[in-house]
PDB file of C-alpha atoms in Angstrom:
ATOM      1  CA  MET A 706     -43.755-120.868  22.219  1.00  0.00           C
ATOM      2  CA  ASP A 707     -43.836-123.764  24.672  1.00  0.00           C
ATOM      3  CA  HIS A 708     -41.997-123.240  27.984  1.00  0.00           C
ATOM      4  CA  VAL A 709     -38.961-121.540  26.465  1.00  0.00           C
ATOM      5  CA  TRP A 710     -35.906-120.761  28.577  1.00  0.00           C
ATOM      6  CA  LYS A 711     -32.719-118.997  27.521  1.00  0.00           C
ATOM      7  CA  SER A 712     -29.642-118.978  29.749  1.00  0.00           C
ATOM      8  CA  VAL A 713     -26.019-118.010  29.224  1.00  0.00           C
ATOM      9  CA  THR A 714     -23.055-119.241  31.233  1.00  0.00           C
ATOM     10  CA  ASP A 715     -19.727-117.554  31.818  1.00  0.00           C
ATOM     11  CA  SER A 716     -17.009-117.583  34.486  1.00  0.00           C
ATOM     12  CA  THR A 717     -19.342-115.934  36.984  1.00  0.00           C
ATOM     13  CA  GLY A 718     -22.070-118.553  36.620  1.00  0.00           C
ATOM     14  CA  THR A 719     -25.357-118.970  34.750  1.00  0.00           C
ATOM     15  CA  LEU A 720     -27.738-116.133  33.959  1.00  0.00           C
ATOM     16  CA  ALA A 721     -31.340-116.842  32.938  1.00  0.00           C
ATOM     17  CA  ILE A 722     -32.297-114.269  30.280  1.00  0.00           C
ATOM     18  CA  LEU A 723     -35.737-115.754  29.566  1.00  0.00           C
ATOM     19  CA  ARG A 724     -37.710-117.908  31.980  1.00  0.00           C
ATOM     20  CA  ASP A 725     -40.501-120.285  31.006  1.00  0.00           C
ATOM     21  CA  ILE A 726     -41.971-118.178  28.175  1.00  0.00           C
ATOM     22  CA  ASP A 727     -45.202-119.823  27.067  1.00  0.00           C
ATOM     23  CA  PHE A 728     -47.766-118.322  24.695  1.00  0.00           C
ATOM     24  CA  GLN A 729     -49.389-118.966  21.330  1.00  0.00           C
ATOM     25  CA  LEU A 730     -50.531-116.538  18.650  1.00  0.00           C
ATOM     26  CA  ALA A 731     -53.275-117.186  16.134  1.00  0.00           C
ATOM     27  CA  ALA A 732     -52.768-116.618  12.426  1.00  0.00           C
ATOM     28  CA  GLY A 733     -53.252-112.933  11.652  1.00  0.00           C
ATOM     29  CA  GLU A 734     -53.012-111.850  15.293  1.00  0.00           C
ATOM     30  CA  THR A 735     -50.970-108.803  16.320  1.00  0.00           C
ATOM     31  CA  ALA A 736     -48.931-108.827  19.525  1.00  0.00           C
ATOM     32  CA  ALA A 737     -46.759-106.180  21.181  1.00  0.00           C
ATOM     33  CA  LEU A 738     -43.858-107.247  23.391  1.00  0.00           C
ATOM     34  CA  VAL A 739     -43.476-104.559  26.039  1.00  0.00           C
ATOM     35  CA  GLY A 740     -41.232-104.073  29.048  1.00  0.00           C
ATOM     36  CA  ALA A 741     -38.220-102.176  30.286  1.00  0.00           C
ATOM     37  CA  SER A 742     -34.902-102.198  28.450  1.00  0.00           C
ATOM     38  CA  GLY A 743     -32.991-105.355  29.324  1.00  0.00           C
ATOM     39  CA  SER A 744     -36.122-107.352  30.141  1.00  0.00           C
ATOM     40  CA  GLY A 745     -35.481-109.874  27.356  1.00  0.00           C
ATOM     41  CA  LYS A 746     -37.792-108.631  24.580  1.00  0.00           C
ATOM     42  CA  SER A 747     -35.209-108.555  21.784  1.00  0.00           C
ATOM     43  CA  THR A 748     -33.794-111.928  22.846  1.00  0.00           C
ATOM     44  CA  LEU A 749     -37.305-113.332  22.638  1.00  0.00           C
ATOM     45  CA  LEU A 750     -37.690-111.914  19.129  1.00  0.00           C
ATOM     46  CA  THR A 751     -34.452-113.592  17.961  1.00  0.00           C
ATOM     47  CA  LEU A 752     -35.657-116.915  19.385  1.00  0.00           C
ATOM     48  CA  ILE A 753     -39.000-116.624  17.585  1.00  0.00           C
ATOM     49  CA  ALA A 754     -37.041-116.015  14.385  1.00  0.00           C
ATOM     50  CA  GLY A 755     -34.779-118.999  14.990  1.00  0.00           C
ATOM     51  CA  LEU A 756     -31.711-116.760  14.932  1.00  0.00           C
ATOM     52  CA  ASP A 757     -30.767-117.921  18.435  1.00  0.00           C
ATOM     53  CA  THR A 758     -31.445-121.235  20.148  1.00  0.00           C
ATOM     54  CA  PRO A 759     -33.291-121.697  23.443  1.00  0.00           C
ATOM     55  CA  THR A 760     -31.743-123.532  26.366  1.00  0.00           C
ATOM     56  CA  GLN A 761     -34.953-125.525  26.548  1.00  0.00           C
ATOM     57  CA  GLY A 762     -38.470-125.341  25.170  1.00  0.00           C
ATOM     58  CA  THR A 763     -40.086-125.353  21.736  1.00  0.00           C
ATOM     59  CA  VAL A 764     -40.753-122.614  19.172  1.00  0.00           C
ATOM     60  CA  ARG A 765     -43.173-123.364  16.336  1.00  0.00           C
ATOM     61  CA  ILE A 766     -43.913-121.416  13.179  1.00  0.00           C
ATOM     62  CA  ALA A 767     -46.866-122.687  11.128  1.00  0.00           C
ATOM     63  CA  ASP A 768     -46.881-125.863  13.262  1.00  0.00           C
ATOM     64  CA  GLN A 769     -43.203-126.529  12.488  1.00  0.00           C
ATOM     65  CA  ASP A 770     -40.815-126.997  15.424  1.00  0.00           C
ATOM     66  CA  ILE A 771     -38.082-124.746  14.087  1.00  0.00           C
ATOM     67  CA  PHE A 772     -35.362-126.152  16.325  1.00  0.00           C
ATOM     68  CA  ALA A 773     -36.032-129.653  15.050  1.00  0.00           C
ATOM     69  CA  LEU A 774     -34.570-128.336  11.776  1.00  0.00           C
ATOM     70  CA  ASP A 775     -30.898-127.890  10.950  1.00  0.00           C
ATOM     71  CA  GLU A 776     -29.533-124.385  10.309  1.00  0.00           C
ATOM     72  CA  ASP A 777     -30.011-124.555   6.546  1.00  0.00           C
ATOM     73  CA  ALA A 778     -33.616-125.692   6.900  1.00  0.00           C
ATOM     74  CA  ARG A 779     -34.294-122.960   9.459  1.00  0.00           C
ATOM     75  CA  ALA A 780     -32.858-120.370   7.073  1.00  0.00           C
ATOM     76  CA  ALA A 781     -35.105-121.693   4.297  1.00  0.00           C
ATOM     77  CA  LEU A 782     -38.132-121.506   6.597  1.00  0.00           C
ATOM     78  CA  ARG A 783     -37.295-117.899   7.503  1.00  0.00           C
ATOM     79  CA  ALA A 784     -36.904-116.952   3.853  1.00  0.00           C
ATOM     80  CA  GLU A 785     -40.332-118.385   3.056  1.00  0.00           C
ATOM     81  CA  LYS A 786     -42.396-117.536   6.115  1.00  0.00           C
ATOM     82  CA  VAL A 787     -40.748-114.762   8.177  1.00  0.00           C
ATOM     83  CA  GLY A 788     -40.338-111.039   7.487  1.00  0.00           C
ATOM     84  CA  PHE A 789     -38.278-108.562   9.512  1.00  0.00           C
ATOM     85  CA  VAL A 790     -38.548-104.818  10.111  1.00  0.00           C
ATOM     86  CA  PHE A 791     -35.897-103.032  12.158  1.00  0.00           C
ATOM     87  CA  GLN A 792     -35.616 -99.613  13.798  1.00  0.00           C
ATOM     88  CA  SER A 793     -32.536 -98.889  11.669  1.00  0.00           C
ATOM     89  CA  PHE A 794     -34.288 -99.970   8.418  1.00  0.00           C
ATOM     90  CA  GLN A 795     -31.404-102.295   7.346  1.00  0.00           C
ATOM     91  CA  LEU A 796     -31.681-101.346   3.679  1.00  0.00           C
ATOM     92  CA  LEU A 797     -28.742-101.983   1.360  1.00  0.00           C
ATOM     93  CA  GLY A 798     -27.342 -98.575   0.477  1.00  0.00           C
ATOM     94  CA  ASN A 799     -25.989 -99.598  -2.929  1.00  0.00           C
ATOM     95  CA  LEU A 800     -29.427-100.786  -4.089  1.00  0.00           C
ATOM     96  CA  THR A 801     -32.413 -98.680  -5.128  1.00  0.00           C
ATOM     97  CA  ALA A 802     -35.752 -98.951  -3.363  1.00  0.00           C
ATOM     98  CA  LEU A 803     -36.974-101.314  -6.068  1.00  0.00           C
ATOM     99  CA  GLU A 804     -33.839-103.456  -5.899  1.00  0.00           C
ATOM    100  CA  ASN A 805     -34.048-103.678  -2.097  1.00  0.00           C
ATOM    101  CA  VAL A 806     -37.616-104.993  -2.315  1.00  0.00           C
ATOM    102  CA  MET A 807     -36.795-107.330  -5.206  1.00  0.00           C
ATOM    103  CA  LEU A 808     -33.897-108.928  -3.331  1.00  0.00           C
ATOM    104  CA  PRO A 809     -35.789-111.493  -1.170  1.00  0.00           C
ATOM    105  CA  LEU A 810     -37.866-112.487  -4.191  1.00  0.00           C
ATOM    106  CA  GLU A 811     -34.767-112.958  -6.342  1.00  0.00           C
ATOM    107  CA  LEU A 812     -33.151-115.046  -3.623  1.00  0.00           C
ATOM    108  CA  ALA A 813     -36.270-117.214  -3.638  1.00  0.00           C
ATOM    109  CA  GLY A 814     -36.015-117.613  -7.420  1.00  0.00           C
ATOM    110  CA  ARG A 815     -39.186-115.659  -8.188  1.00  0.00           C
ATOM    111  CA  ARG A 816     -39.386-114.718 -11.869  1.00  0.00           C
ATOM    112  CA  ASP A 817     -41.931-111.997 -11.148  1.00  0.00           C
ATOM    113  CA  ALA A 818     -39.648-110.226  -8.665  1.00  0.00           C
ATOM    114  CA  ARG A 819     -39.681-106.857 -10.429  1.00  0.00           C
ATOM    115  CA  GLN A 820     -43.449-106.781 -10.914  1.00  0.00           C
ATOM    116  CA  ALA A 821     -44.220-107.940  -7.365  1.00  0.00           C
ATOM    117  CA  ALA A 822     -41.762-105.440  -5.862  1.00  0.00           C
ATOM    118  CA  THR A 823     -43.138-102.609  -7.977  1.00  0.00           C
ATOM    119  CA  GLU A 824     -46.701-103.409  -6.883  1.00  0.00           C
ATOM    120  CA  MET A 825     -45.747-103.588  -3.201  1.00  0.00           C
ATOM    121  CA  LEU A 826     -43.890-100.270  -3.349  1.00  0.00           C
ATOM    122  CA  ALA A 827     -46.986 -98.759  -4.930  1.00  0.00           C
ATOM    123  CA  ARG A 828     -49.015-100.160  -2.034  1.00  0.00           C
ATOM    124  CA  VAL A 829     -46.818 -98.290   0.453  1.00  0.00           C
ATOM    125  CA  GLY A 830     -47.039 -95.080  -1.576  1.00  0.00           C
ATOM    126  CA  LEU A 831     -43.588 -95.076  -3.152  1.00  0.00           C
ATOM    127  CA  SER A 832     -44.277 -95.522  -6.864  1.00  0.00           C
ATOM    128  CA  ALA A 833     -42.370 -92.296  -7.540  1.00  0.00           C
ATOM    129  CA  ARG A 834     -39.292 -93.454  -5.591  1.00  0.00           C
ATOM    130  CA  LEU A 835     -38.493 -96.796  -7.225  1.00  0.00           C
ATOM    131  CA  GLY A 836     -35.105 -95.686  -8.517  1.00  0.00           C
ATOM    132  CA  HIS A 837     -34.018 -93.763  -5.427  1.00  0.00           C
ATOM    133  CA  TYR A 838     -31.230 -94.958  -3.153  1.00  0.00           C
ATOM    134  CA  PRO A 839     -31.800 -95.007   0.637  1.00  0.00           C
ATOM    135  CA  ARG A 840     -29.521 -92.003   1.226  1.00  0.00           C
ATOM    136  CA  LEU A 841     -31.860 -89.884  -0.885  1.00  0.00           C
ATOM    137  CA  MET A 842     -34.963 -90.885   1.082  1.00  0.00           C
ATOM    138  CA  SER A 843     -36.414 -89.683   4.378  1.00  0.00           C
ATOM    139  CA  GLY A 844     -36.559 -91.952   7.413  1.00  0.00           C
ATOM    140  CA  GLY A 845     -40.263 -92.565   6.875  1.00  0.00           C
ATOM    141  CA  GLU A 846     -39.692 -93.454   3.227  1.00  0.00           C
ATOM    142  CA  GLN A 847     -36.886 -95.835   4.144  1.00  0.00           C
ATOM    143  CA  GLN A 848     -39.101 -97.565   6.694  1.00  0.00           C
ATOM    144  CA  ARG A 849     -41.851 -97.935   4.088  1.00  0.00           C
ATOM    145  CA  VAL A 850     -39.308 -99.549   1.755  1.00  0.00           C
ATOM    146  CA  ALA A 851     -38.389-101.876   4.625  1.00  0.00           C
ATOM    147  CA  LEU A 852     -42.084-102.710   5.117  1.00  0.00           C
ATOM    148  CA  ALA A 853     -42.488-103.407   1.407  1.00  0.00           C
ATOM    149  CA  ARG A 854     -39.438-105.696   1.473  1.00  0.00           C
ATOM    150  CA  ALA A 855     -40.803-107.559   4.504  1.00  0.00           C
ATOM    151  CA  PHE A 856     -44.343-107.983   3.180  1.00  0.00           C
ATOM    152  CA  VAL A 857     -43.522-108.691  -0.480  1.00  0.00           C
ATOM    153  CA  VAL A 858     -42.855-112.361   0.279  1.00  0.00           C
ATOM    154  CA  ARG A 859     -46.265-112.525   2.013  1.00  0.00           C
ATOM    155  CA  PRO A 860     -44.789-113.964   5.218  1.00  0.00           C
ATOM    156  CA  ALA A 861     -46.810-115.981   7.702  1.00  0.00           C
ATOM    157  CA  LEU A 862     -45.009-114.078  10.475  1.00  0.00           C
ATOM    158  CA  LEU A 863     -43.621-110.539  10.634  1.00  0.00           C
ATOM    159  CA  LEU A 864     -41.200-109.578  13.408  1.00  0.00           C
ATOM    160  CA  ALA A 865     -40.628-105.877  14.047  1.00  0.00           C
ATOM    161  CA  ASP A 866     -38.079-104.477  16.513  1.00  0.00           C
ATOM    162  CA  GLU A 867     -38.982-100.882  17.487  1.00  0.00           C
ATOM    163  CA  PRO A 868     -40.159-100.190  13.907  1.00  0.00           C
ATOM    164  CA  THR A 869     -41.072 -96.567  14.651  1.00  0.00           C
ATOM    165  CA  GLY A 870     -38.354 -95.847  17.212  1.00  0.00           C
ATOM    166  CA  SER A 871     -36.225 -93.629  14.963  1.00  0.00           C
ATOM    167  CA  LEU A 872     -39.147 -91.738  13.404  1.00  0.00           C
ATOM    168  CA  ASP A 873     -40.957 -88.597  14.501  1.00  0.00           C
ATOM    169  CA  PHE A 874     -44.439 -89.016  15.959  1.00  0.00           C
ATOM    170  CA  ALA A 875     -46.475 -88.269  12.821  1.00  0.00           C
ATOM    171  CA  THR A 876     -44.277 -90.402  10.561  1.00  0.00           C
ATOM    172  CA  GLY A 877     -44.264 -93.210  13.117  1.00  0.00           C
ATOM    173  CA  GLU A 878     -48.054 -93.150  13.279  1.00  0.00           C
ATOM    174  CA  SER A 879     -48.263 -93.347   9.488  1.00  0.00           C
ATOM    175  CA  VAL A 880     -45.825 -96.263   9.329  1.00  0.00           C
ATOM    176  CA  MET A 881     -47.606 -98.121  12.130  1.00  0.00           C
ATOM    177  CA  GLN A 882     -50.980 -97.730  10.441  1.00  0.00           C
ATOM    178  CA  LEU A 883     -49.510 -99.006   7.195  1.00  0.00           C
ATOM    179  CA  MET A 884     -48.053-102.026   8.992  1.00  0.00           C
ATOM    180  CA  LEU A 885     -51.419-102.850  10.566  1.00  0.00           C
ATOM    181  CA  ASP A 886     -53.228-102.365   7.249  1.00  0.00           C
ATOM    182  CA  LEU A 887     -50.849-104.754   5.481  1.00  0.00           C
ATOM    183  CA  ASN A 888     -51.197-107.205   8.373  1.00  0.00           C
ATOM    184  CA  GLN A 889     -54.965-107.226   7.859  1.00  0.00           C
ATOM    185  CA  GLU A 890     -54.790-107.484   4.081  1.00  0.00           C
ATOM    186  CA  LEU A 891     -52.289-110.348   3.985  1.00  0.00           C
ATOM    187  CA  GLY A 892     -53.268-112.204   7.171  1.00  0.00           C
ATOM    188  CA  THR A 893     -49.739-112.016   8.535  1.00  0.00           C
ATOM    189  CA  THR A 894     -49.126-112.647  12.236  1.00  0.00           C
ATOM    190  CA  LEU A 895     -47.327-109.590  13.615  1.00  0.00           C
ATOM    191  CA  VAL A 896     -45.041-109.540  16.661  1.00  0.00           C
ATOM    192  CA  LEU A 897     -43.433-106.209  17.492  1.00  0.00           C
ATOM    193  CA  VAL A 898     -41.185-104.897  20.241  1.00  0.00           C
ATOM    194  CA  THR A 899     -42.108-101.384  21.338  1.00  0.00           C
ATOM    195  CA  HIS A 900     -41.739 -98.970  24.240  1.00  0.00           C
ATOM    196  CA  ASP A 901     -44.635 -96.881  22.921  1.00  0.00           C
ATOM    197  CA  ARG A 902     -47.807 -97.622  24.898  1.00  0.00           C
ATOM    198  CA  ALA A 903     -50.036 -96.073  22.230  1.00  0.00           C
ATOM    199  CA  ILE A 904     -48.613 -98.407  19.589  1.00  0.00           C
ATOM    200  CA  ALA A 905     -48.896-101.411  21.911  1.00  0.00           C
ATOM    201  CA  ALA A 906     -52.548-100.545  22.571  1.00  0.00           C
ATOM    202  CA  ARG A 907     -53.318-100.884  18.853  1.00  0.00           C
ATOM    203  CA  CYS A 908     -52.287-104.560  18.855  1.00  0.00           C
ATOM    204  CA  ASP A 909     -54.610-107.448  19.679  1.00  0.00           C
ATOM    205  CA  ARG A 910     -52.332-108.625  22.514  1.00  0.00           C
ATOM    206  CA  ARG A 911     -49.853-106.932  24.837  1.00  0.00           C
ATOM    207  CA  ILE A 912     -47.312-109.336  26.304  1.00  0.00           C
ATOM    208  CA  THR A 913     -45.375-107.736  29.158  1.00  0.00           C
ATOM    209  CA  ILE A 914     -41.900-109.060  29.918  1.00  0.00           C
ATOM    210  CA  GLU A 915     -40.170-108.355  33.225  1.00  0.00           C
ATOM    211  CA  ALA A 916     -36.805-109.866  34.159  1.00  0.00           C
ATOM    212  CA  GLY A 917     -37.184-112.491  31.444  1.00  0.00           C
ATOM    213  CA  GLN A 918     -40.688-113.608  32.403  1.00  0.00           C
ATOM    214  CA  VAL A 919     -44.157-112.960  31.006  1.00  0.00           C
ATOM    215  CA  VAL A 920     -45.984-111.112  33.759  1.00  0.00           C
ATOM    216  CA  ALA A 921     -49.081-110.165  31.744  1.00  0.00           C
ATOM    217  CA  SER A 922     -50.693-111.133  28.446  1.00  0.00           C
ATOM    218  CA  VAL A 923     -53.894-109.266  27.660  1.00  0.00           C
TER     219      VAL A 923
END
C-alpha cells in the first residue's frame, strides 16, 4: 500500500477514515492488523481486497495496481489471487461442505473442482464431513470449511477478518494454527484483523492502527 487515504463526505463535512497508510508485505508474510474498534482496520481490509476504493494512494497485489483496473478486472483478480475468511464463516447453507469448497473452483472453470475440494477438506481434517450442510456442523468445523474454500484456489493473498472471533479459545487456537500451517505450505501472504494479542503475536508483523493511522509496525 502506497500512501493510501480514505475519506467520506456528508452534510457535516469530510471525515478521514484512513490517513496515509503505507506499508508493503513480502510474499508468504503474515501480518496482524490490530487496534481498537473503529480505528479503521476493517476499512483497510476492504481496500486491500479492492472492494472499496481509496480517496488517494495505490494498492498493489502481485505488483498489479488494482485500482488501475476496471471493476470486472478487479473481480477477476480477486477470484484468482485473493481468499477471504470471515468471523461469521459466510458459508452457503444450501450447499454441503464439499459443494461450498468446490464453488470458487467451478466459477473459475476448473475441471478438477471435486478432486481439489475433496483433497483440501481432507487437509483440514473434514474428510468425514464432505456431505454435511453447515447447520449440521460445529462452529470450528464451519470455519475449517471456510479455510478450505479460501485456500483451495491457492491464493497469493488471504484476508481474514476476526477469523477466530466467534469460536471458543481451544477451537480458535486450532483454527489459527491450521491457517498458519496452510500459509506456510502454500506460500500465501496472510493479513488478518484481530483483537487477540496472542494471535497477533504469532504473525510475522503487527501493524497497529489508531484513528486511521499506522502508529506501529513491528
